[in-house]
Short mmCIF file of C-alpha atoms and ligand atoms in Angstrom, two decimals:
data_model
loop_
_atom_site.label_atom_id
_atom_site.label_comp_id
_atom_site.label_asym_id
_atom_site.label_seq_id
_atom_site.Cartn_x
_atom_site.Cartn_y
_atom_site.Cartn_z
CA MET R 1 -33.46 68.86 -33.88
CA SER R 2 -31.31 66.79 -36.24
CA LYS R 3 -27.93 65.55 -35.05
CA ASN R 4 -24.64 65.90 -36.90
CA ILE R 5 -23.23 62.51 -37.80
CA VAL R 6 -20.51 60.74 -39.80
CA VAL R 7 -21.34 57.88 -42.18
CA ALA R 8 -18.36 55.62 -42.94
CA ILE R 9 -18.57 53.25 -45.90
CA ASP R 10 -15.88 50.65 -46.49
CA GLY R 11 -15.60 47.61 -48.70
CA TYR R 12 -13.93 45.82 -51.56
CA SER R 13 -13.02 47.42 -54.87
CA SER R 14 -15.89 48.16 -57.24
CA CYS R 15 -18.76 47.08 -55.09
CA GLY R 16 -20.71 50.29 -55.41
CA LYS R 17 -19.45 52.23 -52.40
CA SER R 18 -19.25 55.54 -54.19
CA THR R 19 -22.66 55.10 -55.85
CA LEU R 20 -24.24 54.54 -52.45
CA ALA R 21 -22.21 57.27 -50.75
CA LYS R 22 -23.17 59.85 -53.39
CA ALA R 23 -26.85 58.92 -53.21
CA LEU R 24 -26.79 59.19 -49.41
CA ALA R 25 -25.00 62.54 -49.45
CA LYS R 26 -27.55 63.89 -51.91
CA LYS R 27 -30.50 62.64 -49.89
CA LEU R 28 -29.16 63.82 -46.52
CA HIS R 29 -27.48 67.03 -47.80
CA PHE R 30 -24.15 65.79 -46.47
CA ILE R 31 -20.67 66.35 -47.87
CA TYR R 32 -19.37 63.39 -49.87
CA VAL R 33 -15.68 62.46 -49.83
CA ASP R 34 -14.26 59.69 -52.03
CA SER R 35 -11.09 58.80 -50.12
CA GLY R 36 -10.01 56.38 -52.88
CA ALA R 37 -9.77 59.35 -55.24
CA MET R 38 -7.14 60.84 -52.93
CA TYR R 39 -4.97 57.69 -53.07
CA ARG R 40 -5.49 57.59 -56.83
CA ALA R 41 -4.39 61.22 -57.24
CA VAL R 42 -1.26 60.57 -55.16
CA THR R 43 -0.56 57.53 -57.35
CA LEU R 44 -0.93 59.64 -60.49
CA PHE R 45 1.55 62.16 -59.11
CA PHE R 46 4.03 59.34 -58.33
CA ILE R 47 3.67 57.95 -61.87
CA ARG R 48 4.12 61.31 -63.54
CA ASN R 49 7.13 62.19 -61.43
CA ASN R 50 8.75 58.75 -61.48
CA ILE R 51 8.71 58.48 -57.70
CA SER R 52 10.14 55.13 -56.68
CA LEU R 53 7.98 53.38 -54.09
CA ASN R 54 11.15 52.41 -52.22
CA ASP R 55 12.51 55.94 -51.96
CA SER R 56 11.12 57.23 -48.68
CA ALA R 57 12.78 60.66 -48.96
CA ALA R 58 11.25 61.21 -52.41
CA ILE R 59 7.87 60.07 -51.08
CA GLU R 60 8.04 62.48 -48.13
CA GLN R 61 8.93 65.33 -50.48
CA ALA R 62 6.19 64.35 -52.94
CA LEU R 63 3.60 64.38 -50.15
CA LYS R 64 4.61 67.97 -49.39
CA ASP R 65 4.31 68.90 -53.08
CA ILE R 66 0.88 67.33 -53.54
CA HIS R 67 -2.15 69.55 -52.97
CA LEU R 68 -5.51 67.86 -53.32
CA ASN R 69 -8.89 69.55 -53.41
CA PHE R 70 -12.42 68.35 -53.88
CA HIS R 71 -15.04 70.31 -55.75
CA SER R 72 -18.51 68.95 -55.51
CA ARG R 73 -20.74 69.42 -58.54
CA ASP R 74 -23.99 67.43 -58.53
CA TYR R 75 -22.45 65.13 -55.94
CA GLN R 76 -19.90 63.91 -58.48
CA THR R 77 -16.30 63.76 -57.34
CA HIS R 78 -14.12 66.39 -58.93
CA ILE R 79 -10.64 66.24 -57.54
CA THR R 80 -7.76 68.50 -58.39
CA LEU R 81 -4.10 67.63 -58.06
CA ASN R 82 -2.14 70.86 -57.74
CA ASP R 83 -5.04 72.74 -59.34
CA GLU R 84 -5.35 70.35 -62.32
CA GLU R 85 -8.62 68.47 -62.69
CA VAL R 86 -7.67 64.76 -62.67
CA SER R 87 -11.04 63.12 -61.92
CA GLU R 88 -11.08 61.17 -65.21
CA GLU R 89 -7.44 60.20 -65.40
CA ILE R 90 -7.30 58.72 -61.89
CA ARG R 91 -9.88 56.07 -62.97
CA GLN R 92 -7.72 54.77 -65.82
CA MET R 93 -6.00 51.41 -65.62
CA HIS R 94 -2.43 52.72 -65.31
CA VAL R 95 -3.49 54.28 -62.00
CA SER R 96 -5.63 51.32 -60.88
CA GLU R 97 -2.67 49.00 -61.44
CA LEU R 98 -0.45 50.84 -58.96
CA VAL R 99 -2.83 52.40 -56.45
CA SER R 100 -2.92 49.52 -53.97
CA GLU R 101 0.89 49.49 -53.75
CA VAL R 102 0.96 53.26 -53.18
CA SER R 103 -1.83 53.15 -50.60
CA ALA R 104 0.06 50.51 -48.61
CA ILE R 105 2.85 53.03 -47.86
CA LYS R 106 2.73 54.22 -44.26
CA ALA R 107 3.70 57.83 -44.96
CA VAL R 108 1.05 58.11 -47.67
CA ARG R 109 -1.68 56.75 -45.38
CA LYS R 110 -0.65 58.99 -42.50
CA GLU R 111 -1.00 62.12 -44.62
CA MET R 112 -4.28 61.07 -46.27
CA VAL R 113 -5.85 60.11 -42.93
CA ARG R 114 -4.81 63.47 -41.48
CA GLN R 115 -6.52 65.31 -44.34
CA GLN R 116 -9.62 63.09 -44.16
CA GLN R 117 -10.02 63.62 -40.42
CA ARG R 118 -9.81 67.37 -40.97
CA MET R 119 -12.59 67.18 -43.57
CA GLY R 120 -14.79 65.29 -41.11
CA LYS R 121 -14.44 67.79 -38.26
CA SER R 122 -17.75 69.50 -38.92
CA LYS R 123 -19.50 66.14 -39.45
CA ASN R 124 -22.51 65.58 -41.73
CA ILE R 125 -20.18 63.78 -44.08
CA VAL R 126 -20.29 60.49 -45.98
CA MET R 127 -16.83 59.11 -46.71
CA ASP R 128 -16.08 55.88 -48.54
CA GLY R 129 -12.87 53.87 -48.67
CA ARG R 130 -11.15 50.93 -46.99
CA ASP R 131 -10.27 52.15 -43.48
CA ILE R 132 -12.89 54.81 -42.81
CA GLY R 133 -14.78 52.97 -40.08
CA THR R 134 -11.65 51.43 -38.56
CA THR R 135 -9.01 54.18 -38.70
CA VAL R 136 -10.24 57.51 -40.06
CA PHE R 137 -13.51 57.72 -38.11
CA PRO R 138 -13.55 54.89 -35.54
CA PHE R 139 -16.35 56.76 -33.73
CA ALA R 140 -18.57 57.21 -36.80
CA GLU R 141 -22.23 56.95 -35.86
CA VAL R 142 -23.00 54.68 -38.84
CA LYS R 143 -20.57 52.24 -40.47
CA ILE R 144 -21.44 50.22 -43.52
CA PHE R 145 -19.25 47.43 -44.90
CA MET R 146 -20.03 46.69 -48.54
CA THR R 147 -19.42 43.51 -50.43
CA ALA R 148 -20.66 41.80 -53.63
CA ASP R 149 -19.87 38.77 -55.75
CA PRO R 150 -16.47 39.38 -57.47
CA LYS R 151 -17.83 38.40 -60.90
CA ILE R 152 -20.69 40.88 -60.64
CA ARG R 153 -18.28 43.58 -59.48
CA ALA R 154 -15.99 42.98 -62.47
CA GLU R 155 -18.95 43.11 -64.88
CA ARG R 156 -20.16 46.40 -63.42
CA ARG R 157 -16.71 47.99 -63.68
CA PHE R 158 -16.30 46.59 -67.22
CA LYS R 159 -19.51 48.30 -68.36
CA GLU R 160 -18.48 51.56 -66.70
CA LEU R 161 -15.03 51.68 -68.31
CA LYS R 162 -16.38 50.55 -71.71
CA SER R 163 -18.93 53.35 -71.66
CA LYS R 164 -16.02 55.75 -71.18
CA GLY R 165 -14.31 54.26 -74.22
CA GLU R 166 -11.53 52.43 -72.41
CA GLU R 167 -10.23 49.35 -74.27
CA ILE R 168 -10.04 46.70 -71.59
CA SER R 169 -11.07 43.06 -71.24
CA LEU R 170 -13.39 41.71 -68.56
CA GLU R 171 -10.66 39.28 -67.57
CA ASP R 172 -8.13 42.05 -66.95
CA ILE R 173 -10.64 43.90 -64.79
CA PHE R 174 -11.43 40.76 -62.79
CA ASP R 175 -7.70 40.17 -62.22
CA ASN R 176 -7.11 43.79 -61.21
CA LEU R 177 -9.96 43.69 -58.67
CA ALA R 178 -8.74 40.39 -57.21
CA HIS R 179 -5.21 41.76 -56.98
CA ARG R 180 -6.36 44.97 -55.27
CA ASP R 181 -8.62 43.08 -52.85
CA PHE R 182 -5.67 40.88 -51.93
CA LEU R 183 -3.30 43.80 -51.36
CA ASP R 184 -5.91 45.92 -49.55
CA THR R 185 -6.85 43.14 -47.11
CA THR R 186 -3.34 41.86 -46.42
CA ARG R 187 -1.29 45.06 -46.16
CA LYS R 188 0.33 45.93 -42.84
CA GLU R 189 -0.99 49.48 -42.52
CA SER R 190 -4.73 49.61 -41.71
CA PRO R 191 -5.85 46.77 -44.01
CA LEU R 192 -9.38 46.59 -45.28
CA THR R 193 -11.40 44.87 -42.60
CA ARG R 194 -14.93 45.15 -41.28
CA ALA R 195 -15.17 47.29 -38.16
CA LYS R 196 -16.86 45.28 -35.40
CA ASP R 197 -19.78 47.69 -35.34
CA ALA R 198 -20.23 47.92 -39.13
CA ILE R 199 -23.42 46.74 -40.83
CA VAL R 200 -22.74 44.40 -43.76
CA LEU R 201 -24.38 45.33 -47.06
CA ASP R 202 -24.06 42.68 -49.79
CA ASN R 203 -25.42 44.25 -52.96
CA THR R 204 -24.90 41.31 -55.35
CA THR R 205 -28.62 41.20 -56.03
CA LEU R 206 -29.64 44.70 -54.96
CA ASN R 207 -30.17 47.63 -57.28
CA GLU R 208 -29.15 51.19 -56.44
CA LYS R 209 -32.56 52.10 -55.05
CA GLN R 210 -32.66 49.04 -52.79
CA GLN R 211 -29.19 49.61 -51.38
CA LEU R 212 -30.05 53.25 -50.69
CA GLU R 213 -33.18 52.19 -48.80
CA PHE R 214 -31.16 49.63 -46.81
CA ALA R 215 -28.68 52.31 -45.74
CA LEU R 216 -31.26 55.02 -45.03
CA GLU R 217 -33.19 52.70 -42.73
CA ARG R 218 -30.06 52.39 -40.60
CA ILE R 219 -29.07 56.06 -40.75
CA LEU R 220 -32.36 57.90 -40.19
CA PRO R 221 -32.74 56.87 -36.52
CA PHE R 222 -29.45 58.69 -35.82
CA ILE R 223 -30.50 62.00 -37.26
CA GLN R 224 -34.16 62.25 -36.33
O1 LIG W 301 -12.12 53.10 -53.87
P1 LIG W 301 -11.07 53.00 -54.99
O2 LIG W 301 -11.12 51.71 -55.75
O3 LIG W 301 -11.07 54.18 -55.87
O4 LIG W 301 -9.69 53.02 -54.19
C1 LIG W 301 -8.46 52.91 -54.87
C2 LIG W 301 -7.42 52.25 -54.00
O5 LIG W 301 -7.09 53.11 -52.91
C3 LIG W 301 -7.82 50.92 -53.39
O6 LIG W 301 -7.33 49.84 -54.15
C4 LIG W 301 -7.22 50.94 -52.02
C5 LIG W 301 -6.88 52.37 -51.73
N1 LIG W 301 -7.68 52.96 -50.65
C6 LIG W 301 -7.24 52.81 -49.37
O7 LIG W 301 -6.25 52.12 -49.15
N2 LIG W 301 -7.88 53.41 -48.35
C7 LIG W 301 -8.98 54.14 -48.57
N3 LIG W 301 -9.58 54.73 -47.53
C8 LIG W 301 -9.48 54.29 -49.89
C9 LIG W 301 -8.81 53.68 -50.92
#
């Protein structure tokens, strides 16, 4: 009989976490949750409503007014913010530029973690983010910590945004990733760090198929 498990994937910005998580969810018939999309949607709400990041009362109220939902179609993330599909807009640079500041706010993290833990109750879930193996699911059966050369990461993200028609330079993307890595690893509230029991996956020279095989080899013993 197969066991119900949680797979937690953490790592730096743009190192292929969601690509791996989606492929795993598809293969294992698990639910996939992109926790970064939740922080991005909150950031979009803050931008649209001019919420000051220093105004804790406005932030508390905003968190009550924000309703996020995931709809899975072909294992692609479709997230709605108060019933509006925002999956494309949350990937744009105006959101990327502010999301690490927003996700460093304690009240924001507390609410997102609460929602993420609720989604993981029935297990058989793959969730990717920055604090999944350390804070959201410290007892996850499998934890993977992803990393890759920063230059390669910037090039991959550059190609992805270009293909969507976004006008952006490789240099700006590199700087944004470095900035987010810095904020994500140095913030006070659950910074990005490798859980002691996480397996490191450096995909600098691995393709999607190879990284999937690497992860499956570690996961299958838990569910067979
Ligand atoms: O995975 P991503 O690049 O879409 O995440 C966007 C930002 O959200 C990232 O810079 C840090 C934050 N984040 C977080 O703090 N905790 C998570 N579990 C997921 C994302």
